[in-house]
């Protein structure tokens, strides 16, 4: 208590800095393992994405290879970015955040190396298996049957270890980020087991598999990625600008509303489908209620940022995070609206939905993870990012790329849907109509790919020790040009 | 109660609520669904897929047809358009994708259920009623041999190009011009030099083609040569044929058995 | 009113009642159990003597030095 009432003495500062360095270094190995693997999967996933995207408008591209037929590449892409990049980035970040926020060192880091290794083995089998023709065409769960054991074992270790770190906490206050992480590491394993069980092992009848499928597909985003993304933003934004979160009440209400309503929203993916009508309605209600947690988070982040927007100029981590946080609001509003019957009627079977999915998984989640990495990695390796220009390049490629992506598929997809709904429009016209939009999407995808390569370069350089050493002062990062960072000796 | 416990218990409760409501309830509602028999003695609907078609489901899912094709016909109240100042509904049915909407019973035996979420291509719930096996094979081999605008991938890797043994073509061989079969998956066209070489190496070719082609033209002119080429490209290769592999056979068997939106069901009435 | 519409209405009303009741109960419990106390401290718990409130902790790395 009274953290800022009396100015801390230099000895206090040094002590606090030493403690945090200790915590950071205790989890350095596994966190970097997760982070580097995640970025590797991001590159794999991006490559697959571009191949699939080009094939949609130029069907002769690489058409000779059965391993690279559109359907397989499409499945492998989703697994690589969804289960490879997103989950591993989230887990790496969650591990670090949990240690820091609990003010506890990570015990037996080797165990988490094993977990990350298992996940990687599972992912290699997953992507190669799908390309070899073992994919299963259950959206989000395309992985071949031999993959699940690896993922389950890995997440089992990870979840238990995250909970164990939390139990060992020395910080009496449980910060809102910890709420999200703790809930997520509980939700995901249960969700995954129940789903795989009910689709592949118990073999529910016909449409029931689809109900479970979309309950999973939506909850994978809602109860696994979103809590990690929102949780990370709740830490990063206040921490970077040096200002407590606007309303702690609001953040707690947002958490519980998300827990309750997001898990009810999934079945709106089957509106108009052959399922009991009440089921789709229940999910529409859940989706509409999502306005509550989303508005809570939006207000909170905006009010925290208010008056500090100029920091966006200086901090790469903040720029990515705020971009992601703002997109979260936008994509969630859009998602709630899409669950309405009249809207879904047009957008459902089209690229409009693809645009929405990427706005969520990329514009929001991936951007926040980039922000997290920009903040976290230098503090773990003790090295500065070696090129501000590359960071800039990364940001602008991604921000512009996802914007072009979203606009082109949203517009093209919407009219695709309107035309599909008019039987007087021949099917061929629709196929021809969407082609330029799909081409634009490929261009956007390449742009995002350039950003990812820039990011991977930065990461490799940082891990290889090419960056400038960070100062050893308590507040680590370099100051905006001219001003010395706190604790760092002023440049002579 | 400790904060950590609050989170875990709360997370468990909210999660369980959605599992109960969105998964367990419909599971109980649907688990006892039975095939439909219109009058005693009739075959129950839906029928089980044949052995071959079941193998075809595997080919369909391994190659991700699902990511471009849905298998669900939406109700006559879904999908609206304007016609003569009036709003009409029921686009899926009007497009000829089925006679009625599909309902949960149509998918009773499906494993996995391939409802799909994307219509880059047409809905396939009832595609079995629309095309012949030969059409399906040729279309899978190269969709652009029917529709130049098609963006569907070629599945030529499910077919085998092989020399014709003893001058006798296999019955299952595709009846396709050489432009599609010389380089499976692509549309082949020789360069000018290649075409000259082919003409030179087979002196009888021009005469044979002229005999088969009633139009009068002079093969010596560039225009005549081009017409000759077009004609030659659309005739079958004499020494090679393209035959379906077992996978292609299974896949087509499955497509032909896809008749989900035909048999009247009481609950599908609107 | 068709059975479908009735079912939809029942679902909505049921959902609102159930969710509402659950929320009220949970809130009541939370207030009584003191879950809403010390929020300000919670929000400040991520700051410490070396990274106090009021100091930004991140910036673009300087290219020239």
XYZ file of N, CA, C and O in Angstrom, chain B residues 72-237:
664
model
N -26.016 -27.868 -46.982
C -27.233 -27.594 -46.241
C -28.088 -26.659 -47.082
O -27.617 -25.647 -47.572
N -29.325 -27.037 -47.257
C -30.232 -26.196 -48.008
C -31.045 -25.409 -46.991
O -31.661 -25.978 -46.095
N -31.007 -24.081 -47.136
C -31.702 -23.264 -46.140
C -33.187 -23.145 -46.478
O -33.607 -23.392 -47.598
N -33.931 -22.762 -45.475
C -35.396 -22.812 -45.569
C -35.930 -21.862 -46.643
O -35.246 -20.952 -47.109
N -37.172 -22.072 -47.013
C -37.812 -21.229 -48.018
C -37.995 -19.807 -47.511
O -38.346 -18.906 -48.276
N -37.764 -19.606 -46.209
C -37.872 -18.248 -45.681
C -36.514 -17.559 -45.597
O -36.399 -16.425 -45.174
N -35.450 -18.287 -45.990
C -34.098 -17.731 -45.922
C -33.621 -17.337 -47.312
O -33.910 -18.001 -48.284
N -32.818 -16.310 -47.364
C -32.220 -15.909 -48.629
C -33.228 -15.126 -49.435
O -34.108 -15.691 -50.064
N -33.107 -13.799 -49.453
C -34.151 -13.013 -50.104
C -33.586 -12.154 -51.216
O -32.425 -11.784 -51.212
N -34.410 -11.887 -52.179
C -34.018 -11.021 -53.294
C -35.241 -10.262 -53.767
O -36.378 -10.586 -53.400
N -35.003 -9.223 -54.593
C -36.099 -8.418 -55.113
C -36.369 -8.806 -56.548
O -35.457 -8.982 -57.341
N -37.618 -8.960 -56.859
C -37.961 -9.298 -58.233
C -39.249 -8.571 -58.575
O -40.271 -8.781 -57.928
N -39.182 -7.688 -59.546
C -40.360 -6.927 -59.937
C -40.965 -6.160 -58.779
O -42.178 -6.144 -58.603
N -40.103 -5.532 -57.956
C -40.589 -4.718 -56.852
C -41.136 -5.518 -55.691
O -41.769 -4.964 -54.788
N -40.887 -6.813 -55.696
C -41.439 -7.654 -54.648
C -40.309 -8.423 -53.994
O -39.398 -8.879 -54.693
N -40.358 -8.609 -52.679
C -39.297 -9.378 -52.052
C -39.665 -10.849 -52.017
O -40.746 -11.211 -51.560
N -38.781 -11.675 -52.537
C -39.012 -13.116 -52.530
C -37.973 -13.772 -51.636
O -36.896 -13.227 -51.430
N -38.300 -14.957 -51.148
C -37.337 -15.680 -50.308
C -37.201 -17.120 -50.771
O -38.015 -17.617 -51.546
N -36.146 -17.773 -50.259
C -35.931 -19.180 -50.585
C -34.944 -19.376 -51.714
O -35.114 -20.208 -52.590
N -33.850 -18.609 -51.685
C -32.888 -18.641 -52.789
C -32.285 -20.025 -53.000
O -32.111 -20.460 -54.135
N -31.956 -20.716 -51.903
C -31.276 -22.004 -52.052
C -32.128 -22.973 -52.876
O -31.628 -23.661 -53.770
N -33.405 -23.010 -52.560
C -34.288 -23.941 -53.258
C -34.469 -23.489 -54.701
O -34.441 -24.301 -55.632
N -34.608 -22.177 -54.885
C -34.781 -21.670 -56.242
C -33.548 -21.900 -57.117
O -33.633 -22.036 -58.328
N -32.380 -21.965 -56.501
C -31.176 -22.245 -57.276
C -31.114 -23.712 -57.695
O -30.193 -24.116 -58.394
N -32.044 -24.513 -57.212
C -32.063 -25.918 -57.584
C -31.141 -26.764 -56.731
O -30.758 -27.867 -57.113
N -30.793 -26.254 -55.553
C -29.886 -27.010 -54.686
C -30.626 -28.073 -53.883
O -29.994 -28.873 -53.192
N -31.947 -28.075 -53.931
C -32.732 -29.065 -53.209
C -34.195 -28.721 -53.342
O -34.539 -27.597 -53.707
N -35.077 -29.721 -53.065
C -36.505 -29.454 -53.176
C -37.075 -28.849 -51.912
O -38.170 -28.315 -51.899
N -36.332 -29.006 -50.838
C -36.808 -28.534 -49.543
C -35.593 -28.217 -48.702
O -34.473 -28.543 -49.078
N -35.842 -27.585 -47.533
C -34.706 -27.335 -46.643
C -34.234 -28.651 -46.036
O -35.006 -29.618 -45.957
N -32.972 -28.695 -45.616
C -32.500 -29.878 -44.915
C -32.753 -29.707 -43.420
O -32.752 -28.585 -42.894
N -33.008 -30.817 -42.757
C -33.283 -30.802 -41.311
C -32.339 -31.800 -40.639
O -31.635 -32.551 -41.310
N -32.359 -31.798 -39.316
C -31.335 -32.575 -38.605
C -31.366 -34.048 -38.997
O -30.331 -34.707 -39.049
N -32.555 -34.564 -39.326
C -32.632 -35.987 -39.625
C -31.846 -36.375 -40.892
O -31.369 -37.500 -41.011
N -31.718 -35.433 -41.814
C -30.975 -35.736 -43.045
C -29.524 -36.105 -42.768
O -28.861 -36.694 -43.611
N -29.014 -35.714 -41.598
C -27.586 -35.903 -41.312
C -27.355 -37.029 -40.307
O -26.246 -37.174 -39.782
N -28.386 -37.806 -40.084
C -28.364 -38.798 -39.020
C -27.115 -39.670 -39.042
O -26.503 -39.941 -38.018
N -26.738 -40.134 -40.228
C -25.625 -41.093 -40.296
C -24.285 -40.439 -40.615
O -23.296 -41.136 -40.794
N -24.256 -39.123 -40.747
C -23.033 -38.482 -41.242
C -21.907 -38.456 -40.216
O -22.104 -38.036 -39.074
N -20.743 -38.899 -40.619
C -19.548 -38.853 -39.761
C -18.359 -38.603 -40.640
O -17.995 -39.515 -41.378
N -17.697 -37.509 -40.605
C -18.133 -36.302 -39.913
C -19.275 -35.634 -40.684
O -19.500 -35.958 -41.839
N -19.957 -34.733 -40.015
C -21.025 -33.987 -40.672
C -20.393 -32.829 -41.433
O -19.670 -32.041 -40.849
N -20.670 -32.760 -42.724
C -19.948 -31.798 -43.551
C -20.838 -30.627 -43.961
O -20.990 -30.327 -45.139
N -21.409 -29.962 -42.934
C -22.329 -28.852 -43.220
C -21.648 -27.734 -43.998
O -22.207 -27.207 -44.938
N -20.449 -27.392 -43.574
C -19.726 -26.343 -44.287
C -20.165 -24.944 -43.911
O -21.274 -24.734 -43.411
N -19.269 -23.974 -44.145
C -19.582 -22.586 -43.818
C -19.268 -21.661 -44.978
O -19.271 -20.454 -44.813
N -18.953 -22.210 -46.128
C -18.515 -21.339 -47.214
C -19.107 -21.811 -48.532
O -19.200 -23.013 -48.779
N -19.529 -20.863 -49.346
C -20.082 -21.209 -50.648
C -19.281 -20.567 -51.767
O -19.814 -19.803 -52.570
N -17.987 -20.887 -51.803
C -17.201 -20.499 -52.967
C -17.747 -21.245 -54.172
O -17.804 -20.716 -55.282
N -18.168 -22.500 -53.947
C -18.858 -23.278 -54.970
C -20.291 -23.536 -54.526
O -20.672 -23.175 -53.420
N -21.092 -24.159 -55.389
C -22.499 -24.395 -55.058
C -22.681 -25.384 -53.909
O -21.775 -26.134 -53.589
N -23.876 -25.354 -53.319
C -24.187 -26.291 -52.250
C -24.265 -27.709 -52.823
O -24.766 -27.927 -53.922
N -23.773 -28.689 -52.069
C -23.713 -30.052 -52.591
C -24.662 -31.017 -51.873
O -24.587 -32.225 -52.108
N -25.562 -30.516 -51.011
C -26.407 -31.423 -50.229
C -27.143 -32.401 -51.132
O -27.363 -33.554 -50.783
N -27.526 -31.935 -52.298
C -28.366 -32.765 -53.162
C -27.717 -32.968 -54.534
O -28.402 -33.222 -55.523
N -26.409 -32.880 -54.586
C -25.739 -32.852 -55.887
C -25.890 -34.185 -56.626
O -25.795 -34.239 -57.861
N -26.167 -35.259 -55.870
C -26.314 -36.572 -56.493
C -27.410 -36.609 -57.537
O -27.391 -37.444 -58.450
N -28.375 -35.708 -57.417
C -29.494 -35.724 -58.358
C -29.184 -34.923 -59.617
O -29.967 -34.897 -60.545
N -28.036 -34.252 -59.651
C -27.833 -33.297 -60.736
C -26.937 -33.799 -61.867
O -27.092 -33.350 -62.989
N -25.961 -34.670 -61.586
C -24.976 -34.989 -62.620
C -24.724 -36.490 -62.741
O -24.945 -37.245 -61.802
N -24.197 -36.881 -63.899
C -23.847 -38.280 -64.151
C -22.454 -38.565 -63.596
O -21.680 -37.639 -63.354
N -22.119 -39.846 -63.413
C -20.769 -40.185 -62.956
C -19.704 -39.635 -63.906
O -18.678 -39.117 -63.456
N -19.937 -39.750 -65.221
C -18.931 -39.274 -66.172
C -18.693 -37.776 -65.995
O -17.551 -37.295 -66.020
N -19.790 -37.032 -65.802
C -19.655 -35.589 -65.591
C -18.822 -35.321 -64.347
O -17.910 -34.497 -64.360
N -19.135 -36.020 -63.268
C -18.417 -35.802 -62.010
C -16.925 -36.057 -62.197
O -16.092 -35.280 -61.725
N -16.578 -37.140 -62.883
C -15.165 -37.460 -63.071
C -14.462 -36.380 -63.870
O -13.399 -35.903 -63.494
N -15.061 -36.019 -64.969
C -14.405 -35.008 -65.799
C -14.283 -33.686 -65.046
O -13.272 -32.993 -65.144
N -15.333 -33.356 -64.275
C -15.316 -32.097 -63.536
C -14.230 -32.096 -62.464
O -13.496 -31.120 -62.311
N -14.112 -33.220 -61.763
C -13.062 -33.292 -60.739
C -11.680 -33.226 -61.380
O -10.765 -32.606 -60.846
N -11.553 -33.886 -62.538
C -10.252 -33.931 -63.208
C -9.810 -32.524 -63.599
O -8.667 -32.140 -63.350
N -10.704 -31.785 -64.185
C -10.412 -30.370 -64.414
C -11.700 -29.585 -64.613
O -12.301 -29.608 -65.679
N -12.125 -28.873 -63.550
C -13.408 -28.161 -63.587
C -13.495 -27.181 -64.750
O -14.578 -26.906 -65.252
N -12.366 -26.661 -65.198
C -12.398 -25.666 -66.265
C -12.679 -26.282 -67.624
O -12.872 -25.573 -68.598
N -12.724 -27.633 -67.693
C -13.130 -28.232 -68.952
C -14.638 -28.065 -69.163
O -15.138 -28.253 -70.260
N -15.369 -27.707 -68.096
C -16.796 -27.372 -68.259
C -17.043 -25.871 -68.214
O -17.746 -25.327 -69.046
N -16.491 -25.223 -67.197
C -16.713 -23.797 -67.027
C -15.369 -23.081 -66.972
O -14.620 -23.253 -66.007
N -15.100 -22.288 -68.000
C -13.805 -21.613 -68.046
C -13.598 -20.732 -66.821
O -12.470 -20.502 -66.399
N -14.703 -20.259 -66.234
C -14.578 -19.320 -65.123
C -14.389 -20.010 -63.785
O -14.189 -19.365 -62.754
N -14.462 -21.325 -63.758
C -14.445 -22.020 -62.464
C -13.121 -21.800 -61.734
O -12.051 -21.824 -62.329
N -13.223 -21.587 -60.410
C -12.008 -21.462 -59.600
C -11.799 -22.700 -58.750
O -10.948 -22.721 -57.871
N -12.605 -23.731 -59.012
C -12.417 -24.966 -58.248
C -11.082 -25.595 -58.645
O -10.715 -25.598 -59.804
N -10.326 -26.110 -57.643
C -9.051 -26.718 -57.997
C -9.260 -27.966 -58.840
O -10.296 -28.611 -58.748
N -8.255 -28.291 -59.628
C -8.294 -29.566 -60.338
C -7.870 -30.661 -59.363
O -6.951 -30.469 -58.571
N -8.577 -31.789 -59.420
C -8.161 -32.921 -58.588
C -7.559 -34.016 -59.457
O -7.813 -35.199 -59.263
N -6.712 -33.581 -60.401
C -6.093 -34.516 -61.330
C -5.256 -35.559 -60.613
O -5.017 -36.643 -61.149
N -4.826 -35.252 -59.393
C -4.002 -36.238 -58.685
C -4.820 -37.448 -58.244
O -4.267 -38.408 -57.738
N -6.126 -37.373 -58.408
C -6.949 -38.555 -58.128
C -7.102 -39.417 -59.387
O -7.863 -40.389 -59.386
N -6.417 -39.030 -60.462
C -6.528 -39.761 -61.741
C -5.146 -40.177 -62.189
O -4.139 -39.618 -61.745
N -5.097 -41.150 -63.075
C -3.823 -41.677 -63.545
C -3.781 -41.570 -65.051
O -4.722 -41.973 -65.739
N -2.686 -40.990 -65.577
C -2.518 -40.954 -67.028
C -1.585 -42.093 -67.394
O -0.495 -42.203 -66.839
N -2.040 -42.966 -68.297
C -1.232 -44.158 -68.576
C -1.308 -44.487 -70.054
O -2.253 -44.076 -70.741
N -0.321 -45.240 -70.562
C -0.366 -45.635 -71.966
C -1.537 -46.583 -72.208
O -1.908 -47.352 -71.321
N -2.128 -46.485 -73.365
C -3.213 -47.404 -73.722
C -2.591 -48.735 -74.123
O -1.751 -48.788 -75.027
N -2.969 -49.799 -73.429
C -2.387 -51.118 -73.706
C -3.179 -51.812 -74.804
O -4.411 -51.912 -74.712
N -2.488 -52.268 -75.810
C -3.110 -53.081 -76.845
C -4.219 -52.376 -77.612
O -5.156 -53.013 -78.075
N -4.118 -51.056 -77.692
C -5.088 -50.325 -78.497
C -6.496 -50.292 -77.913
O -7.428 -49.777 -78.528
N -6.676 -50.837 -76.692
C -8.034 -50.862 -76.145
C -8.128 -49.927 -74.942
O -7.430 -50.088 -73.946
N -9.007 -48.949 -75.028
C -9.194 -48.001 -73.939
C -9.965 -48.636 -72.785
O -10.857 -49.443 -73.029
N -9.613 -48.219 -71.566
C -10.404 -48.686 -70.422
C -11.793 -48.069 -70.498
O -11.957 -46.968 -71.029
N -12.787 -48.798 -69.982
C -14.160 -48.272 -70.035
C -14.306 -47.011 -69.201
O -15.124 -46.136 -69.486
N -13.501 -46.963 -68.115
C -13.635 -45.825 -67.213
C -12.837 -44.613 -67.672
O -12.896 -43.572 -67.028
N -12.086 -44.757 -68.779
C -11.233 -43.643 -69.205
C -12.070 -42.397 -69.490
O -13.175 -42.479 -70.026
N -11.530 -41.239 -69.126
C -12.247 -39.987 -69.369
C -12.258 -39.690 -70.860
O -11.283 -39.941 -71.565
N -13.360 -39.148 -71.350
C -13.458 -38.779 -72.760
C -13.127 -37.301 -72.896
O -14.006 -36.468 -73.028
N -11.845 -37.019 -72.853
C -11.434 -35.615 -72.855
C -10.402 -35.365 -73.941
O -9.553 -36.221 -74.206
N -10.477 -34.182 -74.544
C -9.504 -33.789 -75.548
C -8.105 -33.701 -74.958
O -7.924 -33.543 -73.747
N -7.094 -33.779 -75.863
C -5.720 -33.841 -75.356
C -5.291 -32.567 -74.659
O -4.379 -32.585 -73.848
N -5.935 -31.448 -74.948
C -5.510 -30.221 -74.266
C -5.631 -30.362 -72.744
O -4.902 -29.731 -71.999
N -6.583 -31.194 -72.292
C -6.753 -31.393 -70.852
C -5.921 -32.552 -70.319
O -5.660 -32.626 -69.127
N -5.585 -33.518 -71.184
C -4.971 -34.734 -70.649
C -3.457 -34.797 -70.791
O -2.806 -35.533 -70.065
N -2.874 -34.022 -71.703
C -1.421 -34.123 -71.898
C -0.685 -33.736 -70.612
O 0.240 -34.404 -70.175
N -1.141 -32.662 -70.002
C -0.544 -32.233 -68.739
C -1.657 -32.171 -67.695
O -2.281 -31.128 -67.514
N -1.935 -33.286 -67.003
C -3.114 -33.355 -66.149
C -3.167 -32.222 -65.130
O -2.158 -31.918 -64.494
N -4.340 -31.634 -64.987
C -4.510 -30.528 -64.047
C -4.402 -29.182 -64.734
O -4.900 -28.187 -64.230
N -3.724 -29.150 -65.888
C -3.545 -27.880 -66.604
C -4.238 -27.949 -67.967
O -4.753 -28.986 -68.372
N -4.224 -26.837 -68.659
C -4.710 -26.826 -70.030
C -3.499 -26.657 -70.923
O -2.803 -25.642 -70.851
N -3.223 -27.659 -71.723
C -1.975 -27.680 -72.486
C -2.181 -27.086 -73.859
O -3.235 -27.273 -74.490
N -1.168 -26.382 -74.361
C -1.187 -25.838 -75.707
C 0.247 -25.769 -76.183
O 1.098 -25.202 -75.498
N 0.575 -26.389 -77.329
C 1.964 -26.361 -77.777
C 2.358 -24.959 -78.236
O 1.506 -24.185 -78.669
N 3.643 -24.642 -78.137
C 4.124 -23.378 -78.705
C 4.143 -23.526 -80.227
O 4.002 -24.630 -80.758
N 4.317 -22.406 -80.924
C 4.321 -22.455 -82.393
C 5.353 -23.447 -82.921
O 5.086 -24.234 -83.829
N 6.558 -23.403 -82.301
C 7.619 -24.300 -82.788
C 7.227 -25.751 -82.551
O 7.410 -26.603 -83.414
N 6.699 -26.008 -81.358
C 6.294 -27.381 -81.044
C 5.255 -27.872 -82.051
O 5.298 -28.996 -82.529
N 4.327 -27.007 -82.329
C 3.244 -27.365 -83.257
C 3.806 -27.664 -84.653
O 3.424 -28.625 -85.303
N 4.784 -26.837 -85.056
C 5.435 -27.103 -86.342
C 6.092 -28.466 -86.321
O 6.005 -29.239 -87.274
N 6.769 -28.748 -85.202
C 7.473 -30.018 -85.107
C 6.484 -31.191 -85.157
O 6.708 -32.184 -85.818
N 5.372 -31.049 -84.453
C 4.385 -32.126 -84.448
C 3.854 -32.360 -85.868
O 3.784 -33.489 -86.350
N 3.533 -31.258 -86.541
C 3.021 -31.388 -87.916
C 4.040 -32.054 -88.823
O 3.720 -32.919 -89.639
N 5.315 -31.661 -88.633
C 6.354 -32.192 -89.501
C 6.604 -33.671 -89.237
O 6.830 -34.460 -90.151
N 6.548 -34.038 -87.927
C 6.872 -35.420 -87.595
C 5.745 -36.375 -87.972
O 5.948 -37.579 -88.083
N 4.539 -35.839 -88.128
C 3.430 -36.722 -88.503
C 2.776 -36.187 -89.776
O 1.765 -35.486 -89.711
N 3.366 -36.541 -90.897
C 2.895 -35.966 -92.161
C 1.418 -36.279 -92.429
O 0.704 -35.462 -93.035
N 0.942 -37.408 -91.967
C -0.439 -37.762 -92.242
C -1.448 -36.970 -91.426
O -2.643 -36.982 -91.712
N -0.952 -36.297 -90.396
C -1.843 -35.660 -89.423
C -2.781 -34.641 -90.065
O -4.005 -34.668 -89.867
N -2.183 -33.765 -90.872
C -2.990 -32.711 -91.464
C -4.111 -33.301 -92.324
O -5.263 -32.864 -92.235
N -3.788 -34.320 -93.094
C -4.813 -34.919 -93.953
C -5.906 -35.575 -93.134
O -7.097 -35.393 -93.403
N -5.462 -36.343 -92.110
C -6.442 -37.043 -91.294
C -7.403 -36.057 -90.641
O -8.613 -36.242 -90.633
N -6.842 -34.974 -90.155
C -7.676 -33.998 -89.478
C -8.595 -33.302 -90.467
O -9.757 -33.022 -90.169
N -8.043 -33.045 -91.651
C -8.866 -32.363 -92.661
C -10.034 -33.241 -93.069
O -11.165 -32.779 -93.244
N -9.746 -34.550 -93.135
C -10.811 -35.467 -93.514
C -11.917 -35.480 -92.462
O -13.106 -35.523 -92.781
N -11.488 -35.430 -91.192
C -12.480 -35.480 -90.123
C -13.195 -34.148 -89.964
O -14.261 -34.059 -89.383
N -12.598 -33.101 -90.487
C -13.120 -31.758 -90.283
C -13.655 -31.224 -91.606
O -12.880 -30.877 -92.484
N -14.957 -31.146 -91.761
C -15.524 -30.833 -93.061
C -15.213 -29.427 -93.578
O -15.213 -29.216 -94.776
N -14.902 -28.477 -92.698
C -14.668 -27.113 -93.167
C -13.509 -27.057 -94.161
O -12.597 -27.872 -94.130
N -13.573 -26.114 -95.103
C -12.485 -25.977 -96.058
C -11.520 -24.927 -95.582
O -11.881 -23.788 -95.357
N -10.298 -25.328 -95.378
C -9.287 -24.327 -95.058
C -7.930 -24.857 -95.458
O -7.716 -26.060 -95.603
N -7.029 -23.910 -95.599
C -5.700 -24.255 -96.070
C -4.751 -24.300 -94.875
O -4.549 -23.297 -94.205
N -4.186 -25.483 -94.585
C -3.339 -25.587 -93.405
C -2.039 -24.819 -93.570
O -1.287 -24.662 -92.619
N -1.755 -24.349 -94.768
C -0.506 -23.624 -94.969
C -0.595 -22.208 -94.381
O 0.400 -21.652 -93.931
N -1.807 -21.614 -94.361
C -1.938 -20.263 -93.817
C -1.874 -20.322 -92.295
O -2.213 -21.345 -91.695
N -1.442 -19.231 -91.678
C -1.392 -19.209 -90.207
C -2.781 -19.471 -89.604
O -2.927 -20.192 -88.631
N -3.797 -18.879 -90.247
C -5.154 -19.052 -89.713
C -5.573 -20.505 -89.789
O -6.139 -21.059 -88.843
N -5.248 -21.126 -90.882
C -5.583 -22.535 -91.044
C -4.859 -23.398 -90.033
O -5.422 -24.316 -89.436
N -3.606 -23.037 -89.800
C -2.810 -23.803 -88.849
C -3.397 -23.704 -87.438
O -3.465 -24.681 -86.682
N -3.836 -22.518 -87.123
C -4.405 -22.316 -85.790
C -5.694 -23.104 -85.632
O -5.957 -23.710 -84.581
N -6.523 -23.111 -86.690
C -7.781 -23.854 -86.607
C -7.512 -25.342 -86.475
O -8.185 -26.053 -85.736
N -6.502 -25.768 -87.220
C -6.117 -27.168 -87.152
C -5.695 -27.530 -85.726
O -6.072 -28.566 -85.176
N -4.931 -26.619 -85.131
C -4.457 -26.860 -83.767
C -5.643 -26.969 -82.804
O -5.735 -27.902 -81.999
N -6.555 -26.013 -82.914
C -7.723 -26.056 -82.028
C -8.451 -27.374 -82.165
O -8.871 -27.974 -81.182
N -8.586 -27.814 -83.393
C -9.309 -29.059 -83.614
C -8.541 -30.250 -83.020
O -9.096 -31.101 -82.334
N -7.231 -30.225 -83.300
C -6.407 -31.345 -82.821
C -6.434 -31.424 -81.297
O -6.492 -32.497 -80.702
N -6.423 -30.258 -80.654
C -6.380 -30.236 -79.187
C -7.633 -30.834 -78.569
O -7.606 -31.368 -77.470
N -8.749 -30.732 -79.267
C -9.998 -31.222 -78.678
C -10.258 -32.691 -78.995
O -11.264 -33.236 -78.566
N -9.356 -33.331 -79.732
C -9.514 -34.770 -79.927
C -8.714 -35.516 -78.868
O -7.775 -34.984 -78.290
N -9.135 -36.770 -78.623
C -8.484 -37.547 -77.565
C -7.103 -38.007 -78.007
O -6.863 -38.253 -79.179
N -6.223 -38.159 -77.048
C -4.920 -38.750 -77.321
C -5.117 -40.207 -77.709
O -5.910 -40.914 -77.096
